[in-house]
Short mmCIF file of C-alpha atoms and ligand atoms in Angstrom, two decimals:
data_model
loop_
_atom_site.label_atom_id
_atom_site.label_comp_id
_atom_site.label_asym_id
_atom_site.label_seq_id
_atom_site.Cartn_x
_atom_site.Cartn_y
_atom_site.Cartn_z
CA VAL A 190 -0.29 0.23 -11.78
CA PHE A 191 -3.32 -1.94 -12.48
CA GLY A 192 -2.44 -5.30 -14.02
CA GLU A 193 1.35 -4.78 -14.01
CA ILE A 194 1.89 -7.72 -11.71
CA GLU A 195 5.61 -8.24 -12.22
CA ALA A 196 6.51 -4.55 -11.96
CA ASN A 197 4.32 -4.02 -8.89
CA LEU A 198 5.79 -7.08 -7.23
CA SER A 199 9.41 -6.08 -7.74
CA ARG A 200 8.71 -2.45 -6.80
CA ALA A 201 7.15 -3.55 -3.51
CA LEU A 202 9.93 -6.01 -2.68
CA ASP A 203 12.56 -3.37 -3.49
CA LEU A 204 11.03 -1.09 -0.84
CA ILE A 205 11.36 -3.62 1.99
CA PRO A 206 14.22 -2.71 4.32
CA ASP A 207 16.89 -5.28 5.15
CA PRO A 208 17.06 -6.58 7.82
CA CYS A 209 13.41 -6.79 8.78
CA ASP A 210 11.46 -9.54 10.59
CA LEU A 211 8.00 -8.87 9.18
CA ALA A 212 6.73 -6.77 6.30
CA VAL A 213 3.09 -6.08 5.50
CA LEU A 214 2.13 -5.06 1.95
CA PRO A 215 -1.21 -3.59 0.81
CA GLU A 216 -4.36 -5.40 -0.27
CA LEU A 217 -4.16 -6.73 -3.87
CA PHE A 218 -0.73 -5.13 -4.03
CA ALA A 219 0.44 -6.83 -7.22
CA THR A 220 -2.71 -6.90 -9.38
CA GLY A 221 -4.22 -3.55 -8.49
CA TYR A 222 -7.69 -3.09 -7.04
CA GLN A 223 -10.33 -1.95 -9.48
CA PHE A 224 -11.24 -5.03 -11.52
CA ARG A 225 -13.86 -4.36 -14.18
CA ASP A 226 -15.67 -7.57 -13.33
CA ARG A 227 -15.33 -11.00 -11.83
CA ASP A 228 -13.84 -12.52 -15.00
CA GLU A 229 -11.04 -9.98 -14.98
CA ALA A 230 -10.34 -10.75 -11.33
CA LEU A 231 -10.28 -14.48 -12.10
CA SER A 232 -7.88 -13.91 -14.99
CA LEU A 233 -5.40 -12.01 -12.80
CA ALA A 234 -5.86 -14.12 -9.67
CA GLU A 235 -3.58 -17.00 -8.77
CA ASP A 236 -3.49 -20.26 -6.89
CA PRO A 237 -1.18 -19.54 -3.94
CA ARG A 238 0.33 -23.02 -4.21
CA ARG A 239 1.99 -22.19 -7.52
CA GLY A 240 1.16 -18.60 -8.52
CA GLN A 241 3.90 -16.20 -9.53
CA VAL A 242 3.34 -13.67 -6.75
CA SER A 243 3.00 -16.31 -4.03
CA ARG A 244 6.14 -18.13 -5.15
CA SER A 245 8.12 -14.88 -5.33
CA LEU A 246 7.00 -13.89 -1.84
CA ARG A 247 8.02 -17.31 -0.48
CA ARG A 248 11.42 -17.09 -2.17
CA PHE A 249 11.95 -13.56 -0.84
CA ALA A 250 10.97 -14.62 2.71
CA ARG A 251 13.42 -17.54 2.60
CA GLN A 252 16.28 -15.43 1.22
CA ARG A 253 15.76 -12.64 3.74
CA GLY A 254 14.86 -14.86 6.70
CA MET A 255 11.69 -12.85 7.30
CA ALA A 256 7.90 -13.13 7.20
CA LEU A 257 5.56 -11.24 4.87
CA VAL A 258 1.84 -10.62 4.78
CA ALA A 259 0.56 -9.38 1.43
CA GLY A 260 -2.80 -8.98 -0.27
CA ILE A 261 -3.33 -11.22 -3.31
CA ALA A 262 -6.17 -12.08 -5.65
CA GLU A 263 -6.62 -15.79 -4.92
CA ARG A 264 -8.13 -18.24 -7.37
CA ALA A 265 -9.56 -21.45 -5.94
CA GLY A 266 -11.29 -23.39 -8.71
CA LYS A 267 -14.14 -21.18 -9.90
CA LYS A 268 -13.93 -18.99 -6.82
CA VAL A 269 -11.93 -15.81 -6.48
CA TYR A 270 -11.06 -14.36 -3.10
CA ASN A 271 -9.58 -11.08 -1.94
CA SER A 272 -6.96 -12.75 0.24
CA ALA A 273 -3.86 -12.13 2.28
CA LEU A 274 -0.94 -14.52 2.09
CA LEU A 275 1.35 -14.99 5.08
CA VAL A 276 4.74 -16.48 4.22
CA ARG A 277 7.33 -17.52 6.80
CA PRO A 278 11.10 -17.76 6.41
CA ASP A 279 10.91 -21.58 6.27
CA GLY A 280 8.70 -21.40 3.17
CA SER A 281 5.47 -22.34 4.97
CA TRP A 282 2.44 -20.15 4.30
CA GLU A 283 -1.16 -19.40 5.29
CA ILE A 284 -4.15 -17.69 3.72
CA TYR A 285 -6.83 -15.33 5.03
CA ARG A 286 -9.83 -14.66 2.78
CA LYS A 287 -11.47 -11.26 3.26
CA ILE A 288 -14.73 -11.61 5.17
CA HIS A 289 -16.27 -8.14 4.75
CA LEU A 290 -16.23 -7.18 1.08
CA PHE A 291 -16.42 -3.48 0.18
CA TRP A 292 -18.54 -1.85 -2.59
CA ASP A 293 -17.97 -3.53 -6.00
CA GLU A 294 -15.91 -6.23 -4.34
CA THR A 295 -19.25 -7.76 -3.40
CA VAL A 296 -19.93 -8.63 -7.06
CA ILE A 297 -16.32 -9.39 -8.01
CA PHE A 298 -15.09 -11.62 -5.19
CA ASP A 299 -16.42 -14.52 -3.21
CA ALA A 300 -16.69 -13.67 0.49
CA GLY A 301 -14.18 -15.29 2.81
CA ASP A 302 -15.25 -18.64 4.17
CA ARG A 303 -12.66 -19.42 6.84
CA GLY A 304 -13.23 -16.90 9.61
CA PHE A 305 -10.49 -14.84 11.21
CA PRO A 306 -7.40 -16.98 11.64
CA VAL A 307 -4.46 -16.43 13.97
CA PHE A 308 -1.15 -17.85 12.83
CA PRO A 309 2.09 -18.52 14.71
CA ALA A 310 4.88 -16.52 13.07
CA CYS A 311 7.79 -14.25 14.02
CA GLY A 312 7.90 -15.81 17.50
CA THR A 313 4.40 -14.54 18.23
CA ARG A 314 0.81 -14.89 17.04
CA LEU A 315 -0.27 -12.86 14.01
CA GLY A 316 -3.88 -12.09 13.16
CA VAL A 317 -4.84 -11.07 9.64
CA MET A 318 -7.71 -8.90 8.42
CA ILE A 319 -8.11 -6.92 5.20
CA CYS A 320 -9.10 -3.30 4.70
CA TYR A 321 -12.87 -2.84 5.27
CA ASP A 322 -12.81 -5.51 7.99
CA TRP A 323 -11.73 -2.55 10.16
CA ILE A 324 -15.28 -1.23 10.39
CA TYR A 325 -16.42 -4.36 12.22
CA PRO A 326 -14.93 -4.32 15.72
CA GLU A 327 -15.78 -8.02 15.82
CA ALA A 328 -12.95 -8.75 13.36
CA ALA A 329 -10.11 -7.40 15.50
CA ARG A 330 -11.86 -8.67 18.65
CA THR A 331 -12.12 -12.21 17.27
CA LEU A 332 -8.42 -12.14 16.41
CA ALA A 333 -7.45 -10.76 19.81
CA LEU A 334 -9.60 -13.28 21.69
CA GLN A 335 -7.74 -16.03 19.87
CA GLY A 336 -4.45 -14.63 21.13
CA ALA A 337 -3.30 -12.44 18.26
CA HIS A 338 -0.53 -10.14 19.49
CA LEU A 339 -0.18 -8.20 16.25
CA ILE A 340 -2.80 -7.68 13.55
CA CYS A 341 -1.52 -7.49 9.98
CA HIS A 342 -3.92 -5.38 7.93
CA PRO A 343 -3.31 -5.04 4.19
CA ALA A 344 -5.59 -2.30 2.82
CA ASN A 345 -6.69 -0.29 -0.20
CA LEU A 346 -8.55 2.36 1.78
CA VAL A 347 -10.62 5.01 0.06
CA LEU A 348 -12.60 6.29 3.07
CA PRO A 349 -10.69 8.52 5.52
CA TYR A 350 -11.74 6.94 8.82
CA CYS A 351 -9.69 3.79 9.23
CA PRO A 352 -6.36 5.16 10.49
CA ASP A 353 -8.05 6.71 13.52
CA ALA A 354 -10.40 3.77 14.03
CA MET A 355 -7.43 1.40 14.19
CA LEU A 356 -6.10 3.33 17.20
CA THR A 357 -9.25 2.26 19.01
CA ARG A 358 -9.07 -1.32 17.68
CA CYS A 359 -5.58 -1.55 19.20
CA LEU A 360 -6.55 0.08 22.48
CA GLU A 361 -9.72 -1.94 23.04
CA ASN A 362 -7.94 -5.22 22.29
CA ARG A 363 -4.45 -4.41 23.57
CA VAL A 364 -2.79 -5.51 20.33
CA TYR A 365 -0.41 -4.03 17.81
CA ALA A 366 -1.67 -3.42 14.29
CA VAL A 367 0.10 -2.79 11.01
CA THR A 368 -2.14 -1.22 8.38
CA ALA A 369 -0.40 -1.22 4.98
CA ASN A 370 -2.38 0.92 2.60
CA ARG A 371 -1.66 1.91 -0.97
CA VAL A 372 -1.38 5.38 -2.46
CA GLY A 373 -2.41 6.65 -5.90
CA ALA A 374 -5.62 6.36 -7.89
CA GLU A 375 -7.41 3.96 -10.23
CA HIS A 376 -10.15 4.83 -12.69
CA ARG A 377 -11.19 1.70 -14.53
CA GLY A 378 -14.86 1.41 -13.65
CA ARG A 379 -17.55 3.99 -13.08
CA GLU A 380 -15.75 5.65 -10.19
CA ARG A 381 -12.32 7.13 -9.81
CA LEU A 382 -10.86 5.70 -6.62
CA GLU A 383 -8.22 7.60 -4.67
CA PHE A 384 -6.39 5.61 -2.06
CA ILE A 385 -5.57 7.45 1.13
CA GLY A 386 -2.14 6.01 2.01
CA ARG A 387 -1.42 6.79 5.68
CA SER A 388 -0.07 3.34 6.43
CA GLN A 389 0.74 2.98 10.10
CA ILE A 390 2.03 0.81 12.90
CA VAL A 391 0.01 1.23 16.10
CA SER A 392 0.76 0.08 19.66
CA PRO A 393 -1.66 -1.42 22.21
CA GLN A 394 -1.66 2.03 23.86
CA ALA A 395 -2.99 3.58 20.64
CA GLU A 396 0.31 5.26 19.79
CA ARG A 397 1.33 5.63 16.16
CA LEU A 398 4.82 4.11 16.27
CA ALA A 399 5.40 4.89 12.60
CA SER A 400 3.28 6.21 9.77
CA CYS A 401 3.38 7.21 6.12
CA GLY A 402 1.95 10.20 4.31
CA GLY A 403 -0.99 10.12 1.95
CA ALA A 404 0.60 10.84 -1.40
CA ASP A 405 3.91 9.10 -2.02
CA GLU A 406 5.19 5.55 -1.82
CA SER A 407 6.99 5.08 1.48
CA VAL A 408 7.76 2.56 4.19
CA ALA A 409 6.98 2.84 7.90
CA VAL A 410 9.30 0.91 10.21
CA ALA A 411 9.01 0.22 13.94
CA ASP A 412 10.48 -2.12 16.56
CA ILE A 413 7.77 -4.09 18.31
CA ASP A 414 8.11 -5.83 21.67
CA LEU A 415 7.14 -9.47 21.29
CA ALA A 416 6.48 -9.93 25.01
CA PRO A 417 2.78 -10.64 25.60
CA VAL A 418 0.79 -7.50 26.40
CA SER A 419 -1.09 -7.79 29.69
CA LYS A 420 -4.87 -7.63 29.40
CA GLN A 421 -5.03 -6.32 32.98
CA VAL A 422 -6.45 -2.79 32.61
CA THR A 423 -6.56 -1.97 36.34
CA PRO A 424 -5.84 -4.27 39.30
CA ARG A 425 -9.57 -5.05 39.24
CA ASN A 426 -10.21 -5.09 35.50
CA HIS A 427 -9.11 -7.76 33.08
CA LEU A 428 -10.06 -7.07 29.48
CA TRP A 429 -11.16 -10.66 28.81
CA HIS A 430 -12.31 -11.90 32.22
CA ASP A 431 -14.67 -8.93 32.58
CA ARG A 432 -16.47 -9.47 29.29
CA ARG A 433 -20.22 -10.05 29.62
CA PRO A 434 -21.06 -11.81 26.35
CA GLU A 435 -24.46 -12.82 27.71
CA PHE A 436 -25.43 -9.15 27.28
CA TYR A 437 -23.86 -8.69 23.84
CA ARG A 438 -26.63 -10.35 21.90
CA ARG A 439 -28.78 -8.13 19.73
C1 LIG B 61 -11.54 -1.75 1.00
O1 LIG B 61 -11.99 -2.63 1.73
N1 LIG B 61 -10.65 -2.02 0.06
C2 LIG B 61 -11.94 -0.35 1.19
#
């Protein structure tokens, strides 16, 4: 429900199974998505050092001994970012700021300014990207080239293509990906937005290990092997060593 930060936060945390090592929540999961304008986004955004949502996520991660990745509206001075917060069980945290803004986000948010980071967590390396970043293969590729084993992908998808595209992102990079997408609709601006749900956990072999439907709130759960996935495609093909970046320029 747009703007019902406390209720959305507790509803989401209530849905997280226990025990669980890592949970991924949708983009802007506590504020809602369809801000009327930049001022409204600024008024609902928070500084992750002391904001209510960020502090609650850190407390929850410590209590449960788990990591979380969740989409937040991040305020940084006069800037407002569509961000994802990673919190670890020891209370430490990291931020990714969405690079590729979608539709009205381009006039509401500032574009991410820190690239695609990979963070050590859960005994492995987690990459983070947000929603529309999926349409740029460079996003997942950049994360994978930096050693991401699992891509955490909070989303508020409205187009139908991403769940299938992420199978390819996983296959072409030999990574796992967790896309956490919301369900429901918002109609606060000119357009009514319907979110497609279909959250999923995908393997490096492009298998859907777990997935949700499109209509109702639900949780997808899977066990993921933390052993590094070989980039050796055939005895004579290594995904990274065979790249020819000298030919990838425009
Ligand atoms: C999106 O990037 N929220 C579609």
